[in-house]
Coordinates of C-alpha atoms in Angstrom, one line a residue:
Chain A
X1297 CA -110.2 73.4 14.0
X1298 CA -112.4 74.7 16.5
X1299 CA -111.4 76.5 19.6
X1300 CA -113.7 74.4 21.6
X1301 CA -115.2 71.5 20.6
X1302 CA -118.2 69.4 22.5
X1303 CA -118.3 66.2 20.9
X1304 CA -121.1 63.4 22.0
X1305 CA -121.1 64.1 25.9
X1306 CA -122.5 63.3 28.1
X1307 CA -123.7 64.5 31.7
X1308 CA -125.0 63.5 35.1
X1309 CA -126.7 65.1 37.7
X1310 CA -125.9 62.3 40.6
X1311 CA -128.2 59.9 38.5
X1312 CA -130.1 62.0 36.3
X1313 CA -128.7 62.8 32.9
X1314 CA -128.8 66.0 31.3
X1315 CA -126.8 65.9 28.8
X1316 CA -127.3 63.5 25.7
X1317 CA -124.8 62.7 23.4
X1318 CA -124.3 66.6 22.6
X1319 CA -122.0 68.0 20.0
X1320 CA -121.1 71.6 19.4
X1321 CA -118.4 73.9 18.2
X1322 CA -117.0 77.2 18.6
X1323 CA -114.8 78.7 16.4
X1324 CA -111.9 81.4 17.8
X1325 CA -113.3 84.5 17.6
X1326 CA -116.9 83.6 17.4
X1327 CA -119.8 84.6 20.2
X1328 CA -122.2 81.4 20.6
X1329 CA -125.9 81.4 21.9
X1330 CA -127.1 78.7 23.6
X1331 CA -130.8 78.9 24.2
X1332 CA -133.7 76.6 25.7
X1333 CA -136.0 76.0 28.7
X1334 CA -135.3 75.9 32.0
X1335 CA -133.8 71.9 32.6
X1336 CA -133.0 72.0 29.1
X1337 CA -128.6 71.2 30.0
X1338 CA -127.6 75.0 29.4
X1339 CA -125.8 75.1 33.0
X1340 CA -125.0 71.2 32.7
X1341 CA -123.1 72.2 29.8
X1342 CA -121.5 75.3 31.0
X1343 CA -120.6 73.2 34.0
X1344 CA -119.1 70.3 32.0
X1345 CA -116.6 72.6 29.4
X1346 CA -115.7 74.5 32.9
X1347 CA -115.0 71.7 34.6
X1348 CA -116.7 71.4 37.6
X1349 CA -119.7 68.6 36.0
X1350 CA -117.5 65.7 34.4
X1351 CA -118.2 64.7 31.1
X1352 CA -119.1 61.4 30.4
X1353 CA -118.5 59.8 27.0
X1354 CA -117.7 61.6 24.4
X1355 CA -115.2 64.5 24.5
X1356 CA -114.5 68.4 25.2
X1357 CA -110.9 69.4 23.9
X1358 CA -110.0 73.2 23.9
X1359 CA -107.4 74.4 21.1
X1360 CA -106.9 70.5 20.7
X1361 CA -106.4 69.5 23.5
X1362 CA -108.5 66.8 25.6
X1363 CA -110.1 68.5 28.7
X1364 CA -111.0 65.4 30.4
X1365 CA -108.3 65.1 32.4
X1366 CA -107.8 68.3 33.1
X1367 CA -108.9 69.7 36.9
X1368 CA -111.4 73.1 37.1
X1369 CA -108.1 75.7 37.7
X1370 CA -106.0 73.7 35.0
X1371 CA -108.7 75.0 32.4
X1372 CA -109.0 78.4 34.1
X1373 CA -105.0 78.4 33.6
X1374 CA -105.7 77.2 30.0
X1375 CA -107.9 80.4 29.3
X1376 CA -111.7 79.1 30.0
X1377 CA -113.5 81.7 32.4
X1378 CA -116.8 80.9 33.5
X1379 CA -118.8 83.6 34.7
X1380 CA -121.6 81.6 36.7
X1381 CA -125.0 81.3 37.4
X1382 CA -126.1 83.4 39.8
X1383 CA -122.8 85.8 39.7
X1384 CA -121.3 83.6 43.2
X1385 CA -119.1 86.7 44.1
X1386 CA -116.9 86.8 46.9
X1387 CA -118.8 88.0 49.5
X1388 CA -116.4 89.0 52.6
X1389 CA -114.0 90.5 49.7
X1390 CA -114.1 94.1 48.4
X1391 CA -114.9 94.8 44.8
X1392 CA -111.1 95.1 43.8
X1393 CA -109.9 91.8 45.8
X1394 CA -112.5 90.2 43.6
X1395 CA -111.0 91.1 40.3
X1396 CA -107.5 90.6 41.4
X1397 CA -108.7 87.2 42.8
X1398 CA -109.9 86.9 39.3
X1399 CA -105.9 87.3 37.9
X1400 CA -105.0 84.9 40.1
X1401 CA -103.3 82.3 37.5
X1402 CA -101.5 85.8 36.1
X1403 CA -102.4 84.9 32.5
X1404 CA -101.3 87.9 30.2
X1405 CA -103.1 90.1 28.1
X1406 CA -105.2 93.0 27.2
X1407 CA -107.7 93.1 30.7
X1408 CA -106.0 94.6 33.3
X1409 CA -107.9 96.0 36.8
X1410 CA -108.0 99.6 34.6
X1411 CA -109.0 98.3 32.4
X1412 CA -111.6 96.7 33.2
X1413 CA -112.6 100.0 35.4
X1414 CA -112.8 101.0 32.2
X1415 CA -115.5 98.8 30.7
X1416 CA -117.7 98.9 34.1
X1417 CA -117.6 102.3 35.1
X1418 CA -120.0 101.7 37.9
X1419 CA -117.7 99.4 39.6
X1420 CA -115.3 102.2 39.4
X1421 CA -116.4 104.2 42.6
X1422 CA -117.3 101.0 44.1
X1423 CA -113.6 99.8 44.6
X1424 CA -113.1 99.0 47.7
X1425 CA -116.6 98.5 48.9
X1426 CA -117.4 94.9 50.1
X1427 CA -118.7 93.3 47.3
X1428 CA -121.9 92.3 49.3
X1429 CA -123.5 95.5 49.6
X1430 CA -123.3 95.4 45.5
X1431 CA -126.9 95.2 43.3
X1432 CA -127.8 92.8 41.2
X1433 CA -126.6 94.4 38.3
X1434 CA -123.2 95.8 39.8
X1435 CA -122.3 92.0 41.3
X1436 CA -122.7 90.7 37.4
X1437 CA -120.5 93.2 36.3
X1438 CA -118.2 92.4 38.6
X1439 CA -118.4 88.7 37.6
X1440 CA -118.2 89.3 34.5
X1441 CA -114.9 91.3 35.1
X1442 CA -113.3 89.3 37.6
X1443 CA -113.5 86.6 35.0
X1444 CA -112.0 89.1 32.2
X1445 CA -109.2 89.4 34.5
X1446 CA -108.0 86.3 33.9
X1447 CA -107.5 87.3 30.0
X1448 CA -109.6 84.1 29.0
X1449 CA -109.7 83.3 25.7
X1450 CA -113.1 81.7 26.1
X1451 CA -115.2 83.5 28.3
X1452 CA -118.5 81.3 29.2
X1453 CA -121.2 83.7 30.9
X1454 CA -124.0 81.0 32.2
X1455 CA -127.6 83.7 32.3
X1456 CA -126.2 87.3 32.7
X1457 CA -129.5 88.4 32.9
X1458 CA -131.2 86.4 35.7
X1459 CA -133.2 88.1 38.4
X1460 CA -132.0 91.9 36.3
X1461 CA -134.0 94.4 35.5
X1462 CA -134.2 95.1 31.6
X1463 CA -132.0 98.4 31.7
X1464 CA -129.2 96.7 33.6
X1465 CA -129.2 93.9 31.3
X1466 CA -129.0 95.8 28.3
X1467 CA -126.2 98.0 29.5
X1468 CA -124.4 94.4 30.3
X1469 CA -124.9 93.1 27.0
X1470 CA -123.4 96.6 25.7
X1471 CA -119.9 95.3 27.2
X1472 CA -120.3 92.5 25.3
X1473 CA -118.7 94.0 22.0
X1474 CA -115.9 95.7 23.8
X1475 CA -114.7 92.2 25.1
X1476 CA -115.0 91.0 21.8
X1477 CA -112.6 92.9 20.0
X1478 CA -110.1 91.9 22.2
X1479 CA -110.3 88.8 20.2
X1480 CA -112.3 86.6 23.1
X1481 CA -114.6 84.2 22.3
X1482 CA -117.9 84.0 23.9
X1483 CA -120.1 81.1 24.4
X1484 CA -123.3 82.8 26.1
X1485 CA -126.3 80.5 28.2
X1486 CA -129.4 82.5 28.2
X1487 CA -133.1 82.0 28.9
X1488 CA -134.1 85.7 27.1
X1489 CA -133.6 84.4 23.0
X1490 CA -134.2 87.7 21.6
X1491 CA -131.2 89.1 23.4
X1492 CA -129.4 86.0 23.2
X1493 CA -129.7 85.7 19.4
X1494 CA -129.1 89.6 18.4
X1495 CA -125.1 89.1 20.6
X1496 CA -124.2 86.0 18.8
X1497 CA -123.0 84.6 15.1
X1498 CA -124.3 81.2 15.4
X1499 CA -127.2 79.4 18.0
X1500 CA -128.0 76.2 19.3
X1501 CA -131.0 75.1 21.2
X1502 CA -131.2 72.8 23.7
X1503 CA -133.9 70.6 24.7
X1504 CA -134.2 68.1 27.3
X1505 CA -130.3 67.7 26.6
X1506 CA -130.1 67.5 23.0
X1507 CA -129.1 70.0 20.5
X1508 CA -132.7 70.5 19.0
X1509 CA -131.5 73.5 16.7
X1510 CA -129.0 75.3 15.7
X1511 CA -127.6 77.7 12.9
X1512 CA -127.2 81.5 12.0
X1513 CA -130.2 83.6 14.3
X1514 CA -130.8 85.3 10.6
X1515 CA -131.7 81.8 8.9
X1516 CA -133.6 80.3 11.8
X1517 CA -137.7 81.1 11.5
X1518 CA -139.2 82.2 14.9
X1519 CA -141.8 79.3 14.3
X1520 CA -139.0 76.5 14.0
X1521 CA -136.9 78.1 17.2
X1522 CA -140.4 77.9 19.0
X1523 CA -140.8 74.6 18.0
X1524 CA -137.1 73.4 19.4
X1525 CA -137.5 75.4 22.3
X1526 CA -140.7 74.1 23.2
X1527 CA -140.3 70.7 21.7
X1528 CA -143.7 71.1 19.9
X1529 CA -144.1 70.3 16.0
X1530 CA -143.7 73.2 13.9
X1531 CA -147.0 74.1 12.8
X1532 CA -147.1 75.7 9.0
Chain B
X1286 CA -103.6 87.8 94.3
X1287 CA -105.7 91.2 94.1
X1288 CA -108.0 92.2 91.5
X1289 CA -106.2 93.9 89.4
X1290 CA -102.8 90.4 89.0
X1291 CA -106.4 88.5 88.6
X1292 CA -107.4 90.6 85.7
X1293 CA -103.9 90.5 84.0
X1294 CA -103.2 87.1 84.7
X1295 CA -106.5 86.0 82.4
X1296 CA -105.8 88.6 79.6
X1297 CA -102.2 86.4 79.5
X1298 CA -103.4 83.1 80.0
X1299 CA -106.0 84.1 77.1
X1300 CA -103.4 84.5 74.7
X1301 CA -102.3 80.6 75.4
X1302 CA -105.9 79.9 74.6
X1303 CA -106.1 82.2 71.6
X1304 CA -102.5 80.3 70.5
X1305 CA -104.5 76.9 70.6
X1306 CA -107.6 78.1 69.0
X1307 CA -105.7 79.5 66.3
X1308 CA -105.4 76.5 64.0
X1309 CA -109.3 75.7 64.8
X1310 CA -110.2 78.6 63.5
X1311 CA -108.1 79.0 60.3
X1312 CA -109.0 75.0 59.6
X1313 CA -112.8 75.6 60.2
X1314 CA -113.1 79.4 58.5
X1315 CA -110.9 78.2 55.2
X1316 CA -112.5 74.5 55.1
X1317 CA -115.2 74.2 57.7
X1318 CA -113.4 71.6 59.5
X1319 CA -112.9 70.8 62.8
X1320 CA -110.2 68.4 63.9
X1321 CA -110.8 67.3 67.3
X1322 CA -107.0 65.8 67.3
X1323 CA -106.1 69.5 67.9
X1324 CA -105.1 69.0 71.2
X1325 CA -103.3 66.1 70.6
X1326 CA -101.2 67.6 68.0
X1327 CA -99.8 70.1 71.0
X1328 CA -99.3 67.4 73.1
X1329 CA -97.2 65.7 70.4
X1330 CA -95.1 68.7 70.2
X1331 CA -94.2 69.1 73.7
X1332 CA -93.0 65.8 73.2
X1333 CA -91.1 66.1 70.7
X1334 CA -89.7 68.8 72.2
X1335 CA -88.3 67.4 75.1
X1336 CA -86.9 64.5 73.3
X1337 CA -84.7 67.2 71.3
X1338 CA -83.9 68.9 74.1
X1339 CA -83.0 65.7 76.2
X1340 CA -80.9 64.8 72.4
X1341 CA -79.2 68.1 72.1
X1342 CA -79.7 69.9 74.8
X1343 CA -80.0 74.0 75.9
X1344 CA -83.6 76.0 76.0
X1345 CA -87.4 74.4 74.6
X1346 CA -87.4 77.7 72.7
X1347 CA -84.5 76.5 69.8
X1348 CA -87.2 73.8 69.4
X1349 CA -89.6 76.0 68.1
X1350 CA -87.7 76.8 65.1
X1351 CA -87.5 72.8 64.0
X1352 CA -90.8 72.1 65.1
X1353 CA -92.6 75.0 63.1
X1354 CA -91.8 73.7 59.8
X1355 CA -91.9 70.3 60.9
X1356 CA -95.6 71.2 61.9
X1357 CA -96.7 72.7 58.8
X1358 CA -95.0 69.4 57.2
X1359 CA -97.0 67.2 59.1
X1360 CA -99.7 69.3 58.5
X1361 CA -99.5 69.0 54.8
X1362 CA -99.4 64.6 55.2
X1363 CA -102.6 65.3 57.6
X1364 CA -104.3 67.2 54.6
X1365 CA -103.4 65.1 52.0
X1366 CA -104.1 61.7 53.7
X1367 CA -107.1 62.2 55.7
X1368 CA -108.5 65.6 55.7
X1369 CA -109.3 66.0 51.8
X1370 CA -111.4 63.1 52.5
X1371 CA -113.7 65.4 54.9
X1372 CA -114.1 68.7 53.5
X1373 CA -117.6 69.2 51.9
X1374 CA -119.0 66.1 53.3
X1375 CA -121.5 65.5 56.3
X1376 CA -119.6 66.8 59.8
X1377 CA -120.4 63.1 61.2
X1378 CA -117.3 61.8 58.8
X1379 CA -115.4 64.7 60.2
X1380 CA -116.4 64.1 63.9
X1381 CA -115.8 60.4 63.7
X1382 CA -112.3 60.9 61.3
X1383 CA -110.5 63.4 63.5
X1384 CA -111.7 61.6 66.7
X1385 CA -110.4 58.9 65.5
X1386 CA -106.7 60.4 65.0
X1387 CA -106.8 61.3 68.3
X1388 CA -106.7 58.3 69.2
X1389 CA -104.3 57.1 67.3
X1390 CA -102.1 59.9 68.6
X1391 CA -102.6 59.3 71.8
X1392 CA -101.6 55.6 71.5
X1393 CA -98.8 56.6 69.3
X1394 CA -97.1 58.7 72.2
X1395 CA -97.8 56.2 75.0
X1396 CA -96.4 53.6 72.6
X1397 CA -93.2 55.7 72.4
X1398 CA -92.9 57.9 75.6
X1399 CA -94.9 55.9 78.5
X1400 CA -97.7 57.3 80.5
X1401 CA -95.2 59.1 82.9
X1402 CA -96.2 63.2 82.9
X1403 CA -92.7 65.1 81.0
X1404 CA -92.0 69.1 81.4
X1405 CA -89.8 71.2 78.8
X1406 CA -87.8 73.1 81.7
X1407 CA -87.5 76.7 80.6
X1408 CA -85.4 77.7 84.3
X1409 CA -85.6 80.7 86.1
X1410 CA -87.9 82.3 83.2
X1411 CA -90.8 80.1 84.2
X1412 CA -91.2 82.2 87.7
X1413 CA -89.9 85.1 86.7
X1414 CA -92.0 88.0 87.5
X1415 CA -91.4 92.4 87.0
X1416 CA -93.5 94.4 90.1
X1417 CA -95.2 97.1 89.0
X1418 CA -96.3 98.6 92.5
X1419 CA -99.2 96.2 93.6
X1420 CA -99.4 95.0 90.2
X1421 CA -97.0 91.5 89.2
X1422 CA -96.6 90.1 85.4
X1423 CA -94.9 86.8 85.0
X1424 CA -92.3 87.0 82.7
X1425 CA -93.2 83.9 80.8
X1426 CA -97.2 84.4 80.0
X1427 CA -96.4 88.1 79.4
X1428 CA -93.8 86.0 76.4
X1429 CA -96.6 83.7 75.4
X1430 CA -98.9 86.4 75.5
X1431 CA -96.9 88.6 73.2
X1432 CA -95.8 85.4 71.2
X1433 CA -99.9 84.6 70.5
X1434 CA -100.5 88.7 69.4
X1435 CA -97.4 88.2 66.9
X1436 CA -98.9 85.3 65.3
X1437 CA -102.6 86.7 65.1
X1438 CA -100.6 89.8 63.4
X1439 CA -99.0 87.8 60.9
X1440 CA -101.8 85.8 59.8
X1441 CA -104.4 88.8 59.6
X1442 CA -101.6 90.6 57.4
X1443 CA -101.2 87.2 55.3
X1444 CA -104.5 86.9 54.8
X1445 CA -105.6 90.5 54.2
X1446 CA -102.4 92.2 52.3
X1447 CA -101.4 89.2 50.0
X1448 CA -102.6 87.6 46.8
X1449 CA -102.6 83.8 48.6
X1450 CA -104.5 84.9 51.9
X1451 CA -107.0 86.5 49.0
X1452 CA -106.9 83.3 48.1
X1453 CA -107.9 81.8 51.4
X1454 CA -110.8 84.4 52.0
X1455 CA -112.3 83.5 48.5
X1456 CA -112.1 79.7 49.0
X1457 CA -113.7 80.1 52.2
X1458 CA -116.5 82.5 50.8
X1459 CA -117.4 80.3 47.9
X1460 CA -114.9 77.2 47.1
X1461 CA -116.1 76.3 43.9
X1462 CA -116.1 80.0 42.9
X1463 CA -112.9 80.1 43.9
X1464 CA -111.5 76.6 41.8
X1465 CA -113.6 78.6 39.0
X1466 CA -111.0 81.8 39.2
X1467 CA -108.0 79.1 39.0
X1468 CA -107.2 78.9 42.4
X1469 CA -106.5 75.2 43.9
X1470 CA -108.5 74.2 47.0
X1471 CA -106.1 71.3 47.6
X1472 CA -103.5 73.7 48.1
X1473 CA -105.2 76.4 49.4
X1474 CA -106.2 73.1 51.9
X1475 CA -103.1 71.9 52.5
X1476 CA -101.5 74.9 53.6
X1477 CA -104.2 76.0 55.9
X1478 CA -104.1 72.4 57.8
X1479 CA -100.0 73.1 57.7
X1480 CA -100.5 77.4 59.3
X1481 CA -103.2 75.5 61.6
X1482 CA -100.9 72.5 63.0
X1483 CA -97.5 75.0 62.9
X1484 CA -99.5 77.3 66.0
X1485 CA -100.5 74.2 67.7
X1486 CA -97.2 73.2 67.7
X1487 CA -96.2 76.1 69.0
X1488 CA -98.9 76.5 71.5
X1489 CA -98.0 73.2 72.5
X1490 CA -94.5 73.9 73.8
X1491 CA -95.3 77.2 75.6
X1492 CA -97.8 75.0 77.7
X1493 CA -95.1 72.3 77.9
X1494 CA -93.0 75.2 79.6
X1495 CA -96.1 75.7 82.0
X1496 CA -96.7 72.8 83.1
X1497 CA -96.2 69.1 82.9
X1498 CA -98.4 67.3 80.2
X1499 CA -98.6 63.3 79.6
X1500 CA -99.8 61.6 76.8
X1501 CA -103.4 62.1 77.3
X1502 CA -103.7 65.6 78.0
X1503 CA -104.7 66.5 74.5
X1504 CA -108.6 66.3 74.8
X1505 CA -108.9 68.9 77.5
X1506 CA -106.1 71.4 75.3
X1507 CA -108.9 70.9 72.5
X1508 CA -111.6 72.1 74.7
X1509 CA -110.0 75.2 75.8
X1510 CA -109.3 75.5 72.1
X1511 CA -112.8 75.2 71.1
X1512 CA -114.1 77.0 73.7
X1513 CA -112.3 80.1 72.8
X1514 CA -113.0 79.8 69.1
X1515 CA -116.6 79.8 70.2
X1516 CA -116.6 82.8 72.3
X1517 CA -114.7 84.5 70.0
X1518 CA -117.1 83.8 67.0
X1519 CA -116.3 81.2 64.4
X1520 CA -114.4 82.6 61.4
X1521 CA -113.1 85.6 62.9
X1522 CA -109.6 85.6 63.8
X1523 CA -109.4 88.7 66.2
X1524 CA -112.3 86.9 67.5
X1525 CA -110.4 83.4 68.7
X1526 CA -108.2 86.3 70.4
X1527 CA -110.8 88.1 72.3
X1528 CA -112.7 84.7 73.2
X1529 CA -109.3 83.2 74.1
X1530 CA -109.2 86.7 76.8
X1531 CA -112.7 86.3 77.7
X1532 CA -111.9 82.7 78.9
X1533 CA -108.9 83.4 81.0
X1534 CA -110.6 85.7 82.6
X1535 CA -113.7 84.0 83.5
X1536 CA -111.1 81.2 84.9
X1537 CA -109.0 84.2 87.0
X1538 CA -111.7 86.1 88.2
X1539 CA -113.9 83.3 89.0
X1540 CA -111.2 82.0 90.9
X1541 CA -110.4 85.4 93.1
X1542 CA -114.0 85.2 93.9
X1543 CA -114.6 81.7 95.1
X1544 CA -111.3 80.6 95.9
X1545 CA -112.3 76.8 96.7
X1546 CA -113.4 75.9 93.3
X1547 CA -111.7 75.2 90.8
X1548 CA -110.8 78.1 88.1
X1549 CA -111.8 76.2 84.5
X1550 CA -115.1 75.2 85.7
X1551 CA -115.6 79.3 85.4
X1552 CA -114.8 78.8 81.4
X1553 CA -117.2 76.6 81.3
X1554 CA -119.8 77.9 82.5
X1555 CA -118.5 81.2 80.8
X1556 CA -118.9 79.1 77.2
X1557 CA -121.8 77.6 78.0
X1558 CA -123.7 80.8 79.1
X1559 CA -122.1 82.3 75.3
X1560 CA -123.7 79.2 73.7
X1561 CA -126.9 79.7 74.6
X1562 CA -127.1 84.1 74.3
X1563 CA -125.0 84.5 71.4
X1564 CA -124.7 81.1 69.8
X1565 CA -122.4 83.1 66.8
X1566 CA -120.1 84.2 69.6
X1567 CA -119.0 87.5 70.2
X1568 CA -117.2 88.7 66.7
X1569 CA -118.9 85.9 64.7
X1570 CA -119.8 86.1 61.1
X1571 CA -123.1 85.7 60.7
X1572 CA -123.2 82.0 59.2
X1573 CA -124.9 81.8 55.4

């Protein structure tokens, strides 16, 4: 049985779908890419598994369980962290209030504050500085470990690399590993396909809603991921 | 009155102001709501008041200590009933909803307790007075004052020191951040519109020991309320104390200067001048 497992859904934007009759798995343990365009559902989807976009039809259960019923901090108690689009850090808190508002729901495990010190040593110094005098890169490390803090055992992280400059992405994606080995499982939204497809086991590509690809980054030609990215035939 | 009793006697009578605009500011900085049944929820509580002192007897002050958790009770109900409904939506629902329950309150109390004016008797207290050479504090706002301060100091170290007042701050930064680090905005909600009704419960009764109040009196508490949140800046907490200060004082000291008009219609003017020169208010947060 999967760890999380996206069967048929579908999602709406007030009117507009974006998601069609979608299916995917994720295995415990696993780190999953999901690539595509810009409008393609990435977000929708994150949104949906997180809670905060309902699903409609179909069906999202976690370790078994049916999340449709279940309310945004009900999954977040469940061990589903989404680090979001566009970071959304808490402003008007300090660096450490927003990682300890991060352990709010007091799940146990191996990320503690040290810890995650640890793994972002640039946040380190920044403490107890408000969070809104952070960069770029040190507010997605901080989202990324304010969602750590809740020891998730899926950690959703919706475009890390939006709006970053290459350096500070690829020093982002180097903490990728040491959350994996704590035995979290990663399910990772990102426009840049070369970096999403070198951090993950297994891909899928969205377009216009539907899963237009998907398989091991090794077996997947760069012509047949062009083609489901760009939704063009794939020329021989 | 000199100067000087004019210039203490608005700092006090600021901190009954900052005691109303309390819960306005707590509902609006956690939720961005404002309840314009504020006022009427003081008046409420001066009611109920009296009717347990006229039950049981002795001082308004044991009253305080039934109708704080009554307040945050009936704060809860308010949350959960009506309130949820308005967060997040367009501030016309909110305008028309709240305005609404004043109404209702108001109709409420003159259902029960007539239009006849009541007054929570506090004896001798109320005109008691300590002479510092040309200088005299009254005993009771000097209380009220001090009462206001305690409060402000309790809910700046709940919300700064502990891990649900983290909670507050985050859901007013960002709520759907917040829902996304497991914290639940009903709750976080609910207890806000229960902290913001508790003060105005208690604000109501120290101006019930003041002066008489009647069923209708809760609109012009609400503008005092609002006018000190204002001044102060919206959001900031040691702001609604400093606007609540600014106001009484505009209202003493515009009074010791023209002594024929009458002292609110400084505040006014006061809060009107703020509106237009620093529309954020004085400690306001600038608003995203």
């Amino acid at each position: 049985m999967a760890l999380l497992d996206v069967e048929v859904v579908d999602a709406f934007y007030g009117d507009f779908q974006a998601l069609f009759q979608l299916s995917l798995a994720v295995d415990e343990g696993q780190a999953v890419a999901v690539i595509g365009a810009n409008g393609a559902g990435k977000s929708t989807l994150m949104k949906a598994i997180a809670g905060i976009v309902p699903a409609r039809g179909g069906r999202i259960s976690f370790d078994g369980i049916d999340l449709g019923p279940r309310s945004v901090h009900h999954r977040v108690a469940d061990g589903i962290s989404l680090v979001p689009e566009g970071r959304r850090i808490f402003p008007s808190l300090t660096v450490e209030e927003n990682l300890l508002v991060g352990a709010y729901r007091g799940r146990p495990g191996p990320w503690t504050l040290t810890k995650v010190l640890e793994t972002f040593p640039l946040l380190q110094r920044l403490a107890t500085r408000s969070a809104a005098r952070l960069s770029g890169g040190e507010q997605q490390a901080l989202a990324i470990g304010r969602a750590l803090m809740n020891n998730p055992r899926l950690l959703l992280l919706d475009e890390v690399s939006l709006g970053l400059a290459p350096t500070v992405v690829k020093d982002l994606y180097a903490s990728l590993p040491a959350i994996r080995e704590q035995g979290t499982t990663l399910l990772i939204v990102e426009q840049d396909v070369t970096r999403a497809l070198t951090a993950a086991d297994i891909a899928y590509c969205l377009l216009e809603g539907r899963v237009s690809l998907s398989g091991r980054p090794a077996e997947l030609s760069r012509p047949a991921i062009a083609a489901a990215y760009f939704g063009t035939e794939v020329s021989q | 009155m000199n100067w000087l009793n004019a210039v203490v006697a608005g700092v006090l009578v600021g901190g009954l102001y900052a005691l109303y605009a309390t819960g306005l500011s707590v509902s609006f900085g956690v939720m961005r709501l404002v309840n314009l049944a504020h006022g009427d929820l003081a008046v409420m509580a001066a009611f109920l008041s009296s009717t347990l002192v006229l039950s049981a007897g002795g001082s308004p002050f044991w009253t305080i200590l039934v109708l704080l958790p009554v307040g945050f009770l009936v704060g809860l109900a308010l949350q959960r009933v009506v309130f949820d409904r308005l967060v997040g939506v367009d501030p016309a629902f909110q305008i028309v909803a709240t305005f609404g329950l004043s109404i209702v309150i108001q109709n409420a109390l003159l259902r029960v307790y007539s239009a006849d004016r009541r007054a929570l008797d506090v004896g001798k207290l109320k005109v008691d007075s300590v002479s510092i050479g040309d200088l005299s504090i009254g005993v009771f706002p000097l209380l009220r004052f001090l009462v206001a301060v305690a409060v402000l100091v309790s809910l700046s170290l709940f919300l700064g020191r502990t891990k649900l007042g983290r909670a507050f701050r985050a859901t007013s930064d960002d709520p759907v951040a917040a829902r996304l680090m497991g914290i639940n905005n009903r709750t976080i909600y609910m207890v806000a519109t229960g902290i913001a009704v508790s003060t105005v419960f208690l604000a109501g009764v120290f101006n019930g020991a003041q002066t008489n109040f009647a069923t209708s009196d809760g609109p012009g508490l609400l503008i005092f309320a609002f006018e000190a949140v204002i001044i102060g800046g919206l959001g900031s907490l040691w702001g609604t104390l400093a606007g609540g200060i600014v106001l009484g004082l505009a209202q003493t000291l515009g009074a010791e200067q023209f002594t024929d008009w009458p002292s609110q219609l400084f505040g006014h003017v006061l809060f009107l001048v703020v509106l237009a020169v620093r529309p954020n208010g004085l400690f306001g947060r600038v608003e995203a």
